Amino acid sequence: MIEWNDSLLIGVEGIDNQHKSLFEQLKRIEREIAAGNGQHIADAIVAFMDTYTTEHFGLEETLMETIGYPDLAAHKQEHLLFINKSIEFELDKHIGDPCLPGNMLAFFADWLTQHIAVTDMAIAAYIKGKP
């Protein structure tokens, strides 16, 4: 089960709000897959990932540039790896693998949780440590 918890708050309102919204979307996708609608929502999952990468990654990267975040390049690289995986899923979608929606959801949920808990928390620590 995909669940948001406040331990994932990084202290930047715009990013935290987007993270919460992302978890709400993941819960909706999870419910659809559990209801047997996985194949019908594969396109929606891919579209969701595309929107996420454009909007959310853009916000994070702009923030990091603005504050002079020293690990910006590594953070952008992590985003790029996610984008590449999204492209792989887009290509796999055309094969018709019945496990694909579940695999996409599992990857996305795991990646998002890990990314927030480690990589995004490092941004929060940097902001808190700035004079």
PDB file of N, CA and C in Angstrom, residues 30-129:
ATOM      1  N   GLU A  30      -3.107   2.695  -7.831  1.00  0.00           N
ATOM      2  CA  GLU A  30      -3.079   1.433  -7.092  1.00  0.00           C
ATOM      3  C   GLU A  30      -4.488   0.830  -6.990  1.00  0.00           C
ATOM      4  N   ARG A  31      -5.479   1.680  -6.697  1.00  0.00           N
ATOM      5  CA  ARG A  31      -6.871   1.205  -6.617  1.00  0.00           C
ATOM      6  C   ARG A  31      -7.357   0.672  -7.963  1.00  0.00           C
ATOM      7  N   GLU A  32      -7.007   1.356  -9.035  1.00  0.00           N
ATOM      8  CA  GLU A  32      -7.412   0.921 -10.379  1.00  0.00           C
ATOM      9  C   GLU A  32      -6.807  -0.437 -10.724  1.00  0.00           C
ATOM     10  N   ILE A  33      -5.545  -0.617 -10.388  1.00  0.00           N
ATOM     11  CA  ILE A  33      -4.892  -1.895 -10.661  1.00  0.00           C
ATOM     12  C   ILE A  33      -5.535  -2.992  -9.826  1.00  0.00           C
ATOM     13  N   ALA A  34      -5.810  -2.727  -8.555  1.00  0.00           N
ATOM     14  CA  ALA A  34      -6.453  -3.707  -7.673  1.00  0.00           C
ATOM     15  C   ALA A  34      -7.840  -4.080  -8.176  1.00  0.00           C
ATOM     16  N   ALA A  35      -8.508  -3.132  -8.837  1.00  0.00           N
ATOM     17  CA  ALA A  35      -9.851  -3.391  -9.371  1.00  0.00           C
ATOM     18  C   ALA A  35      -9.808  -4.119 -10.720  1.00  0.00           C
ATOM     19  N   GLY A  36      -8.604  -4.421 -11.191  1.00  0.00           N
ATOM     20  CA  GLY A  36      -8.480  -5.146 -12.457  1.00  0.00           C
ATOM     21  C   GLY A  36      -8.441  -4.265 -13.683  1.00  0.00           C
ATOM     22  N   ASN A  37      -8.242  -2.989 -13.498  1.00  0.00           N
ATOM     23  CA  ASN A  37      -8.232  -2.051 -14.624  1.00  0.00           C
ATOM     24  C   ASN A  37      -6.832  -1.660 -15.059  1.00  0.00           C
ATOM     25  N   GLY A  38      -5.841  -2.458 -14.707  1.00  0.00           N
ATOM     26  CA  GLY A  38      -4.454  -2.117 -14.973  1.00  0.00           C
ATOM     27  C   GLY A  38      -4.138  -1.853 -16.430  1.00  0.00           C
ATOM     28  N   GLN A  39      -4.613  -2.734 -17.307  1.00  0.00           N
ATOM     29  CA  GLN A  39      -4.303  -2.549 -18.728  1.00  0.00           C
ATOM     30  C   GLN A  39      -4.935  -1.283 -19.282  1.00  0.00           C
ATOM     31  N   HIS A  40      -6.048  -0.895 -18.739  1.00  0.00           N
ATOM     32  CA  HIS A  40      -6.751   0.291 -19.238  1.00  0.00           C
ATOM     33  C   HIS A  40      -6.115   1.600 -18.771  1.00  0.00           C
ATOM     34  N   ILE A  41      -5.297   1.523 -17.744  1.00  0.00           N
ATOM     35  CA  ILE A  41      -4.716   2.769 -17.237  1.00  0.00           C
ATOM     36  C   ILE A  41      -3.222   2.907 -17.522  1.00  0.00           C
ATOM     37  N   ALA A  42      -2.664   1.962 -18.288  1.00  0.00           N
ATOM     38  CA  ALA A  42      -1.235   2.044 -18.605  1.00  0.00           C
ATOM     39  C   ALA A  42      -0.905   3.380 -19.266  1.00  0.00           C
ATOM     40  N   ASP A  43      -1.756   3.824 -20.184  1.00  0.00           N
ATOM     41  CA  ASP A  43      -1.530   5.123 -20.838  1.00  0.00           C
ATOM     42  C   ASP A  43      -1.566   6.257 -19.823  1.00  0.00           C
ATOM     43  N   ALA A  44      -2.502   6.164 -18.874  1.00  0.00           N
ATOM     44  CA  ALA A  44      -2.623   7.213 -17.850  1.00  0.00           C
ATOM     45  C   ALA A  44      -1.392   7.251 -16.955  1.00  0.00           C
ATOM     46  N   ILE A  45      -0.828   6.090 -16.651  1.00  0.00           N
ATOM     47  CA  ILE A  45       0.369   6.045 -15.811  1.00  0.00           C
ATOM     48  C   ILE A  45       1.536   6.703 -16.543  1.00  0.00           C
ATOM     49  N   VAL A  46       1.692   6.371 -17.821  1.00  0.00           N
ATOM     50  CA  VAL A  46       2.778   6.959 -18.610  1.00  0.00           C
ATOM     51  C   VAL A  46       2.590   8.471 -18.706  1.00  0.00           C
ATOM     52  N   ALA A  47       1.358   8.921 -18.949  1.00  0.00           N
ATOM     53  CA  ALA A  47       1.090  10.366 -19.028  1.00  0.00           C
ATOM     54  C   ALA A  47       1.382  11.035 -17.694  1.00  0.00           C
ATOM     55  N   PHE A  48       1.013  10.378 -16.618  1.00  0.00           N
ATOM     56  CA  PHE A  48       1.277  10.894 -15.284  1.00  0.00           C
ATOM     57  C   PHE A  48       2.782  11.045 -15.053  1.00  0.00           C
ATOM     58  N   MET A  49       3.553  10.037 -15.441  1.00  0.00           N
ATOM     59  CA  MET A  49       5.004  10.107 -15.281  1.00  0.00           C
ATOM     60  C   MET A  49       5.579  11.252 -16.106  1.00  0.00           C
ATOM     61  N   ASP A  50       5.069  11.445 -17.313  1.00  0.00           N
ATOM     62  CA  ASP A  50       5.545  12.548 -18.161  1.00  0.00           C
ATOM     63  C   ASP A  50       5.272  13.900 -17.505  1.00  0.00           C
ATOM     64  N   THR A  51       4.068  14.066 -16.980  1.00  0.00           N
ATOM     65  CA  THR A  51       3.708  15.317 -16.313  1.00  0.00           C
ATOM     66  C   THR A  51       4.579  15.527 -15.082  1.00  0.00           C
ATOM     67  N   TYR A  52       4.769  14.472 -14.322  1.00  0.00           N
ATOM     68  CA  TYR A  52       5.590  14.538 -13.117  1.00  0.00           C
ATOM     69  C   TYR A  52       6.988  15.023 -13.446  1.00  0.00           C
ATOM     70  N   THR A  53       7.596  14.406 -14.465  1.00  0.00           N
ATOM     71  CA  THR A  53       8.974  14.771 -14.781  1.00  0.00           C
ATOM     72  C   THR A  53       9.073  16.213 -15.252  1.00  0.00           C
ATOM     73  N   THR A  54       8.098  16.666 -15.997  1.00  0.00           N
ATOM     74  CA  THR A  54       8.143  18.029 -16.511  1.00  0.00           C
ATOM     75  C   THR A  54       7.917  19.052 -15.402  1.00  0.00           C
ATOM     76  N   GLU A  55       6.830  18.911 -14.673  1.00  0.00           N
ATOM     77  CA  GLU A  55       6.451  19.906 -13.673  1.00  0.00           C
ATOM     78  C   GLU A  55       7.290  19.815 -12.401  1.00  0.00           C
ATOM     79  N   HIS A  56       7.332  18.645 -11.829  1.00  0.00           N
ATOM     80  CA  HIS A  56       7.970  18.514 -10.524  1.00  0.00           C
ATOM     81  C   HIS A  56       9.486  18.633 -10.613  1.00  0.00           C
ATOM     82  N   PHE A  57      10.079  17.930 -11.554  1.00  0.00           N
ATOM     83  CA  PHE A  57      11.529  18.019 -11.682  1.00  0.00           C
ATOM     84  C   PHE A  57      11.940  19.449 -12.024  1.00  0.00           C
ATOM     85  N   GLY A  58      11.142  20.109 -12.842  1.00  0.00           N
ATOM     86  CA  GLY A  58      11.438  21.505 -13.174  1.00  0.00           C
ATOM     87  C   GLY A  58      11.434  22.386 -11.936  1.00  0.00           C
ATOM     88  N   LEU A  59      10.438  22.209 -11.073  1.00  0.00           N
ATOM     89  CA  LEU A  59      10.357  22.991  -9.837  1.00  0.00           C
ATOM     90  C   LEU A  59      11.564  22.724  -8.941  1.00  0.00           C
ATOM     91  N   GLU A  60      11.887  21.450  -8.748  1.00  0.00           N
ATOM     92  CA  GLU A  60      13.026  21.106  -7.901  1.00  0.00           C
ATOM     93  C   GLU A  60      14.326  21.678  -8.456  1.00  0.00           C
ATOM     94  N   GLU A  61      14.539  21.528  -9.749  1.00  0.00           N
ATOM     95  CA  GLU A  61      15.792  21.974 -10.349  1.00  0.00           C
ATOM     96  C   GLU A  61      15.913  23.500 -10.317  1.00  0.00           C
ATOM     97  N   THR A  62      14.805  24.194 -10.510  1.00  0.00           N
ATOM     98  CA  THR A  62      14.819  25.657 -10.406  1.00  0.00           C
ATOM     99  C   THR A  62      15.166  26.080  -8.984  1.00  0.00           C
ATOM    100  N   LEU A  63      14.563  25.429  -8.001  1.00  0.00           N
ATOM    101  CA  LEU A  63      14.873  25.731  -6.601  1.00  0.00           C
ATOM    102  C   LEU A  63      16.356  25.515  -6.323  1.00  0.00           C
ATOM    103  N   MET A  64      16.879  24.377  -6.765  1.00  0.00           N
ATOM    104  CA  MET A  64      18.285  24.076  -6.489  1.00  0.00           C
ATOM    105  C   MET A  64      19.220  25.092  -7.150  1.00  0.00           C
ATOM    106  N   GLU A  65      18.880  25.510  -8.358  1.00  0.00           N
ATOM    107  CA  GLU A  65      19.682  26.532  -9.030  1.00  0.00           C
ATOM    108  C   GLU A  65      19.625  27.847  -8.258  1.00  0.00           C
ATOM    109  N   THR A  66      18.436  28.207  -7.793  1.00  0.00           N
ATOM    110  CA  THR A  66      18.229  29.463  -7.075  1.00  0.00           C
ATOM    111  C   THR A  66      19.028  29.525  -5.776  1.00  0.00           C
ATOM    112  N   ILE A  67      19.078  28.422  -5.053  1.00  0.00           N
ATOM    113  CA  ILE A  67      19.766  28.416  -3.757  1.00  0.00           C
ATOM    114  C   ILE A  67      21.244  28.040  -3.873  1.00  0.00           C
ATOM    115  N   GLY A  68      21.709  27.756  -5.079  1.00  0.00           N
ATOM    116  CA  GLY A  68      23.113  27.376  -5.267  1.00  0.00           C
ATOM    117  C   GLY A  68      23.435  26.009  -4.689  1.00  0.00           C
ATOM    118  N   TYR A  69      22.502  25.086  -4.834  1.00  0.00           N
ATOM    119  CA  TYR A  69      22.671  23.747  -4.266  1.00  0.00           C
ATOM    120  C   TYR A  69      23.883  23.051  -4.881  1.00  0.00           C
ATOM    121  N   PRO A  70      24.836  22.607  -4.050  1.00  0.00           N
ATOM    122  CA  PRO A  70      26.088  22.067  -4.585  1.00  0.00           C
ATOM    123  C   PRO A  70      25.967  20.713  -5.289  1.00  0.00           C
ATOM    124  N   ASP A  71      24.934  19.938  -4.996  1.00  0.00           N
ATOM    125  CA  ASP A  71      24.776  18.616  -5.617  1.00  0.00           C
ATOM    126  C   ASP A  71      23.740  18.622  -6.734  1.00  0.00           C
ATOM    127  N   LEU A  72      23.562  19.779  -7.350  1.00  0.00           N
ATOM    128  CA  LEU A  72      22.576  19.923  -8.423  1.00  0.00           C
ATOM    129  C   LEU A  72      22.815  18.926  -9.549  1.00  0.00           C
ATOM    130  N   ALA A  73      24.045  18.767  -9.991  1.00  0.00           N
ATOM    131  CA  ALA A  73      24.338  17.870 -11.118  1.00  0.00           C
ATOM    132  C   ALA A  73      23.955  16.425 -10.791  1.00  0.00           C
ATOM    133  N   ALA A  74      24.279  15.961  -9.595  1.00  0.00           N
ATOM    134  CA  ALA A  74      23.933  14.589  -9.200  1.00  0.00           C
ATOM    135  C   ALA A  74      22.420  14.417  -9.097  1.00  0.00           C
ATOM    136  N   HIS A  75      21.750  15.431  -8.582  1.00  0.00           N
ATOM    137  CA  HIS A  75      20.296  15.379  -8.450  1.00  0.00           C
ATOM    138  C   HIS A  75      19.648  15.330  -9.838  1.00  0.00           C
ATOM    139  N   LYS A  76      20.147  16.158 -10.752  1.00  0.00           N
ATOM    140  CA  LYS A  76      19.631  16.142 -12.121  1.00  0.00           C
ATOM    141  C   LYS A  76      19.865  14.785 -12.777  1.00  0.00           C
ATOM    142  N   GLN A  77      20.996  14.170 -12.476  1.00  0.00           N
ATOM    143  CA  GLN A  77      21.296  12.843 -13.029  1.00  0.00           C
ATOM    144  C   GLN A  77      20.273  11.815 -12.545  1.00  0.00           C
ATOM    145  N   GLU A  78      19.891  11.912 -11.280  1.00  0.00           N
ATOM    146  CA  GLU A  78      18.865  11.011 -10.740  1.00  0.00           C
ATOM    147  C   GLU A  78      17.542  11.222 -11.472  1.00  0.00           C
ATOM    148  N   HIS A  79      17.207  12.479 -11.730  1.00  0.00           N
ATOM    149  CA  HIS A  79      15.995  12.776 -12.487  1.00  0.00           C
ATOM    150  C   HIS A  79      16.085  12.179 -13.893  1.00  0.00           C
ATOM    151  N   LEU A  80      17.235  12.285 -14.513  1.00  0.00           N
ATOM    152  CA  LEU A  80      17.417  11.759 -15.864  1.00  0.00           C
ATOM    153  C   LEU A  80      17.242  10.243 -15.897  1.00  0.00           C
ATOM    154  N   LEU A  81      17.737   9.550 -14.885  1.00  0.00           N
ATOM    155  CA  LEU A  81      17.550   8.099 -14.816  1.00  0.00           C
ATOM    156  C   LEU A  81      16.066   7.743 -14.730  1.00  0.00           C
ATOM    157  N   PHE A  82      15.317   8.535 -13.972  1.00  0.00           N
ATOM    158  CA  PHE A  82      13.874   8.310 -13.882  1.00  0.00           C
ATOM    159  C   PHE A  82      13.214   8.545 -15.246  1.00  0.00           C
ATOM    160  N   ILE A  83      13.593   9.615 -15.912  1.00  0.00           N
ATOM    161  CA  ILE A  83      13.027   9.928 -17.230  1.00  0.00           C
ATOM    162  C   ILE A  83      13.316   8.787 -18.208  1.00  0.00           C
ATOM    163  N   ASN A  84      14.530   8.266 -18.181  1.00  0.00           N
ATOM    164  CA  ASN A  84      14.884   7.154 -19.069  1.00  0.00           C
ATOM    165  C   ASN A  84      14.044   5.919 -18.771  1.00  0.00           C
ATOM    166  N   LYS A  85      13.791   5.649 -17.497  1.00  0.00           N
ATOM    167  CA  LYS A  85      12.948   4.503 -17.130  1.00  0.00           C
ATOM    168  C   LYS A  85      11.519   4.740 -17.603  1.00  0.00           C
ATOM    169  N   SER A  86      11.042   5.957 -17.525  1.00  0.00           N
ATOM    170  CA  SER A  86       9.698   6.279 -18.022  1.00  0.00           C
ATOM    171  C   SER A  86       9.599   6.020 -19.520  1.00  0.00           C
ATOM    172  N   ILE A  87      10.667   6.356 -20.242  1.00  0.00           N
ATOM    173  CA  ILE A  87      10.690   6.114 -21.687  1.00  0.00           C
ATOM    174  C   ILE A  87      10.658   4.606 -21.961  1.00  0.00           C
ATOM    175  N   GLU A  88      11.388   3.836 -21.173  1.00  0.00           N
ATOM    176  CA  GLU A  88      11.348   2.378 -21.315  1.00  0.00           C
ATOM    177  C   GLU A  88       9.932   1.860 -21.114  1.00  0.00           C
ATOM    178  N   PHE A  89       9.245   2.353 -20.090  1.00  0.00           N
ATOM    179  CA  PHE A  89       7.868   1.931 -19.839  1.00  0.00           C
ATOM    180  C   PHE A  89       6.967   2.302 -21.008  1.00  0.00           C
ATOM    181  N   GLU A  90       7.178   3.468 -21.565  1.00  0.00           N
ATOM    182  CA  GLU A  90       6.386   3.906 -22.718  1.00  0.00           C
ATOM    183  C   GLU A  90       6.556   2.921 -23.873  1.00  0.00           C
ATOM    184  N   LEU A  91       7.781   2.496 -24.105  1.00  0.00           N
ATOM    185  CA  LEU A  91       8.037   1.527 -25.177  1.00  0.00           C
ATOM    186  C   LEU A  91       7.443   0.164 -24.835  1.00  0.00           C
ATOM    187  N   ASP A  92       7.588  -0.275 -23.583  1.00  0.00           N
ATOM    188  CA  ASP A  92       7.061  -1.565 -23.153  1.00  0.00           C
ATOM    189  C   ASP A  92       5.540  -1.622 -23.217  1.00  0.00           C
ATOM    190  N   LYS A  93       4.918  -0.473 -23.081  1.00  0.00           N
ATOM    191  CA  LYS A  93       3.450  -0.398 -23.086  1.00  0.00           C
ATOM    192  C   LYS A  93       2.884  -0.995 -24.374  1.00  0.00           C
ATOM    193  N   HIS A  94       3.597  -0.850 -25.464  1.00  0.00           N
ATOM    194  CA  HIS A  94       3.120  -1.318 -26.762  1.00  0.00           C
ATOM    195  C   HIS A  94       3.214  -2.831 -26.914  1.00  0.00           C
ATOM    196  N   ILE A  95       3.954  -3.480 -26.018  1.00  0.00           N
ATOM    197  CA  ILE A  95       4.089  -4.936 -26.058  1.00  0.00           C
ATOM    198  C   ILE A  95       2.841  -5.605 -25.490  1.00  0.00           C
ATOM    199  N   GLY A  96       2.159  -4.937 -24.586  1.00  0.00           N
ATOM    200  CA  GLY A  96       0.939  -5.478 -23.995  1.00  0.00           C
ATOM    201  C   GLY A  96       1.175  -6.408 -22.827  1.00  0.00           C
ATOM    202  N   ASP A  97       2.266  -6.259 -22.112  1.00  0.00           N
ATOM    203  CA  ASP A  97       2.571  -7.080 -20.941  1.00  0.00           C
ATOM    204  C   ASP A  97       1.542  -6.811 -19.850  1.00  0.00           C
ATOM    205  N   PRO A  98       0.803  -7.833 -19.400  1.00  0.00           N
ATOM    206  CA  PRO A  98      -0.218  -7.612 -18.373  1.00  0.00           C
ATOM    207  C   PRO A  98       0.356  -7.191 -17.017  1.00  0.00           C
ATOM    208  N   CYS A  99       1.641  -7.426 -16.787  1.00  0.00           N
ATOM    209  CA  CYS A  99       2.279  -7.037 -15.525  1.00  0.00           C
ATOM    210  C   CYS A  99       2.789  -5.598 -15.562  1.00  0.00           C
ATOM    211  N   LEU A 100       2.766  -4.970 -16.726  1.00  0.00           N
ATOM    212  CA  LEU A 100       3.378  -3.652 -16.867  1.00  0.00           C
ATOM    213  C   LEU A 100       2.797  -2.596 -15.929  1.00  0.00           C
ATOM    214  N   PRO A 101       1.472  -2.448 -15.831  1.00  0.00           N
ATOM    215  CA  PRO A 101       0.962  -1.407 -14.920  1.00  0.00           C
ATOM    216  C   PRO A 101       1.440  -1.589 -13.479  1.00  0.00           C
ATOM    217  N   GLY A 102       1.422  -2.806 -12.992  1.00  0.00           N
ATOM    218  CA  GLY A 102       1.904  -3.070 -11.638  1.00  0.00           C
ATOM    219  C   GLY A 102       3.387  -2.800 -11.503  1.00  0.00           C
ATOM    220  N   ASN A 103       4.159  -3.170 -12.518  1.00  0.00           N
ATOM    221  CA  ASN A 103       5.600  -2.914 -12.505  1.00  0.00           C
ATOM    222  C   ASN A 103       5.880  -1.410 -12.515  1.00  0.00           C
ATOM    223  N   MET A 104       5.123  -0.673 -13.315  1.00  0.00           N
ATOM    224  CA  MET A 104       5.297   0.771 -13.361  1.00  0.00           C
ATOM    225  C   MET A 104       4.975   1.386 -12.009  1.00  0.00           C
ATOM    226  N   LEU A 105       3.864   0.977 -11.432  1.00  0.00           N
ATOM    227  CA  LEU A 105       3.463   1.523 -10.135  1.00  0.00           C
ATOM    228  C   LEU A 105       4.503   1.207  -9.071  1.00  0.00           C
ATOM    229  N   ALA A 106       4.989  -0.029  -9.038  1.00  0.00           N
ATOM    230  CA  ALA A 106       5.986  -0.418  -8.037  1.00  0.00           C
ATOM    231  C   ALA A 106       7.258   0.397  -8.203  1.00  0.00           C
ATOM    232  N   PHE A 107       7.723   0.527  -9.434  1.00  0.00           N
ATOM    233  CA  PHE A 107       8.938   1.312  -9.670  1.00  0.00           C
ATOM    234  C   PHE A 107       8.732   2.754  -9.228  1.00  0.00           C
ATOM    235  N   PHE A 108       7.637   3.346  -9.683  1.00  0.00           N
ATOM    236  CA  PHE A 108       7.391   4.745  -9.401  1.00  0.00           C
ATOM    237  C   PHE A 108       7.266   4.996  -7.904  1.00  0.00           C
ATOM    238  N   ALA A 109       6.508   4.164  -7.197  1.00  0.00           N
ATOM    239  CA  ALA A 109       6.327   4.334  -5.751  1.00  0.00           C
ATOM    240  C   ALA A 109       7.649   4.172  -5.010  1.00  0.00           C
ATOM    241  N   ASP A 110       8.424   3.146  -5.367  1.00  0.00           N
ATOM    242  CA  ASP A 110       9.712   2.928  -4.697  1.00  0.00           C
ATOM    243  C   ASP A 110      10.680   4.062  -4.986  1.00  0.00           C
ATOM    244  N   TRP A 111      10.746   4.456  -6.264  1.00  0.00           N
ATOM    245  CA  TRP A 111      11.674   5.515  -6.642  1.00  0.00           C
ATOM    246  C   TRP A 111      11.312   6.815  -5.936  1.00  0.00           C
ATOM    247  N   LEU A 112      10.023   7.146  -5.952  1.00  0.00           N
ATOM    248  CA  LEU A 112       9.580   8.404  -5.357  1.00  0.00           C
ATOM    249  C   LEU A 112       9.875   8.444  -3.865  1.00  0.00           C
ATOM    250  N   THR A 113       9.542   7.378  -3.166  1.00  0.00           N
ATOM    251  CA  THR A 113       9.778   7.340  -1.721  1.00  0.00           C
ATOM    252  C   THR A 113      11.265   7.467  -1.414  1.00  0.00           C
ATOM    253  N   GLN A 114      12.095   6.722  -2.127  1.00  0.00           N
ATOM    254  CA  GLN A 114      13.544   6.776  -1.910  1.00  0.00           C
ATOM    255  C   GLN A 114      14.095   8.154  -2.274  1.00  0.00           C
ATOM    256  N   HIS A 115      13.640   8.699  -3.384  1.00  0.00           N
ATOM    257  CA  HIS A 115      14.131   9.995  -3.850  1.00  0.00           C
ATOM    258  C   HIS A 115      13.806  11.098  -2.831  1.00  0.00           C
ATOM    259  N   ILE A 116      12.578  11.087  -2.331  1.00  0.00           N
ATOM    260  CA  ILE A 116      12.198  12.100  -1.339  1.00  0.00           C
ATOM    261  C   ILE A 116      12.986  11.901  -0.052  1.00  0.00           C
ATOM    262  N   ALA A 117      13.007  10.666   0.453  1.00  0.00           N
ATOM    263  CA  ALA A 117      13.612  10.387   1.762  1.00  0.00           C
ATOM    264  C   ALA A 117      15.110  10.653   1.798  1.00  0.00           C
ATOM    265  N   VAL A 118      15.780  10.529   0.678  1.00  0.00           N
ATOM    266  CA  VAL A 118      17.233  10.701   0.678  1.00  0.00           C
ATOM    267  C   VAL A 118      17.641  11.955  -0.096  1.00  0.00           C
ATOM    268  N   THR A 119      17.360  11.974  -1.373  1.00  0.00           N
ATOM    269  CA  THR A 119      17.871  13.035  -2.245  1.00  0.00           C
ATOM    270  C   THR A 119      17.215  14.383  -1.959  1.00  0.00           C
ATOM    271  N   ASP A 120      15.883  14.398  -1.848  1.00  0.00           N
ATOM    272  CA  ASP A 120      15.210  15.663  -1.559  1.00  0.00           C
ATOM    273  C   ASP A 120      15.457  16.135  -0.135  1.00  0.00           C
ATOM    274  N   MET A 121      15.622  15.203   0.791  1.00  0.00           N
ATOM    275  CA  MET A 121      15.933  15.592   2.167  1.00  0.00           C
ATOM    276  C   MET A 121      17.286  16.292   2.245  1.00  0.00           C
ATOM    277  N   ALA A 122      18.183  15.946   1.343  1.00  0.00           N
ATOM    278  CA  ALA A 122      19.486  16.620   1.314  1.00  0.00           C
ATOM    279  C   ALA A 122      19.316  18.089   0.939  1.00  0.00           C
ATOM    280  N   ILE A 123      18.351  18.389   0.073  1.00  0.00           N
ATOM    281  CA  ILE A 123      18.059  19.792  -0.257  1.00  0.00           C
ATOM    282  C   ILE A 123      17.564  20.506   0.996  1.00  0.00           C
ATOM    283  N   ALA A 124      16.657  19.853   1.717  1.00  0.00           N
ATOM    284  CA  ALA A 124      16.112  20.451   2.943  1.00  0.00           C
ATOM    285  C   ALA A 124      17.228  20.726   3.945  1.00  0.00           C
ATOM    286  N   ALA A 125      18.141  19.776   4.094  1.00  0.00           N
ATOM    287  CA  ALA A 125      19.252  19.965   5.036  1.00  0.00           C
ATOM    288  C   ALA A 125      20.134  21.136   4.592  1.00  0.00           C
ATOM    289  N   TYR A 126      20.345  21.257   3.306  1.00  0.00           N
ATOM    290  CA  TYR A 126      21.162  22.365   2.790  1.00  0.00           C
ATOM    291  C   TYR A 126      20.484  23.695   3.079  1.00  0.00           C
ATOM    292  N   ILE A 127      19.179  23.765   2.824  1.00  0.00           N
ATOM    293  CA  ILE A 127      18.431  25.014   3.078  1.00  0.00           C
ATOM    294  C   ILE A 127      18.495  25.375   4.560  1.00  0.00           C
ATOM    295  N   LYS A 128      18.301  24.414   5.437  1.00  0.00           N
ATOM    296  CA  LYS A 128      18.322  24.671   6.881  1.00  0.00           C
ATOM    297  C   LYS A 128      19.703  25.098   7.356  1.00  0.00           C
ATOM    298  N   GLY A 129      20.744  24.619   6.686  1.00  0.00           N
ATOM    299  CA  GLY A 129      22.098  24.947   7.088  1.00  0.00           C
ATOM    300  C   GLY A 129      22.634  26.247   6.531  1.00  0.00           C
TER     301      GLY A 129
END
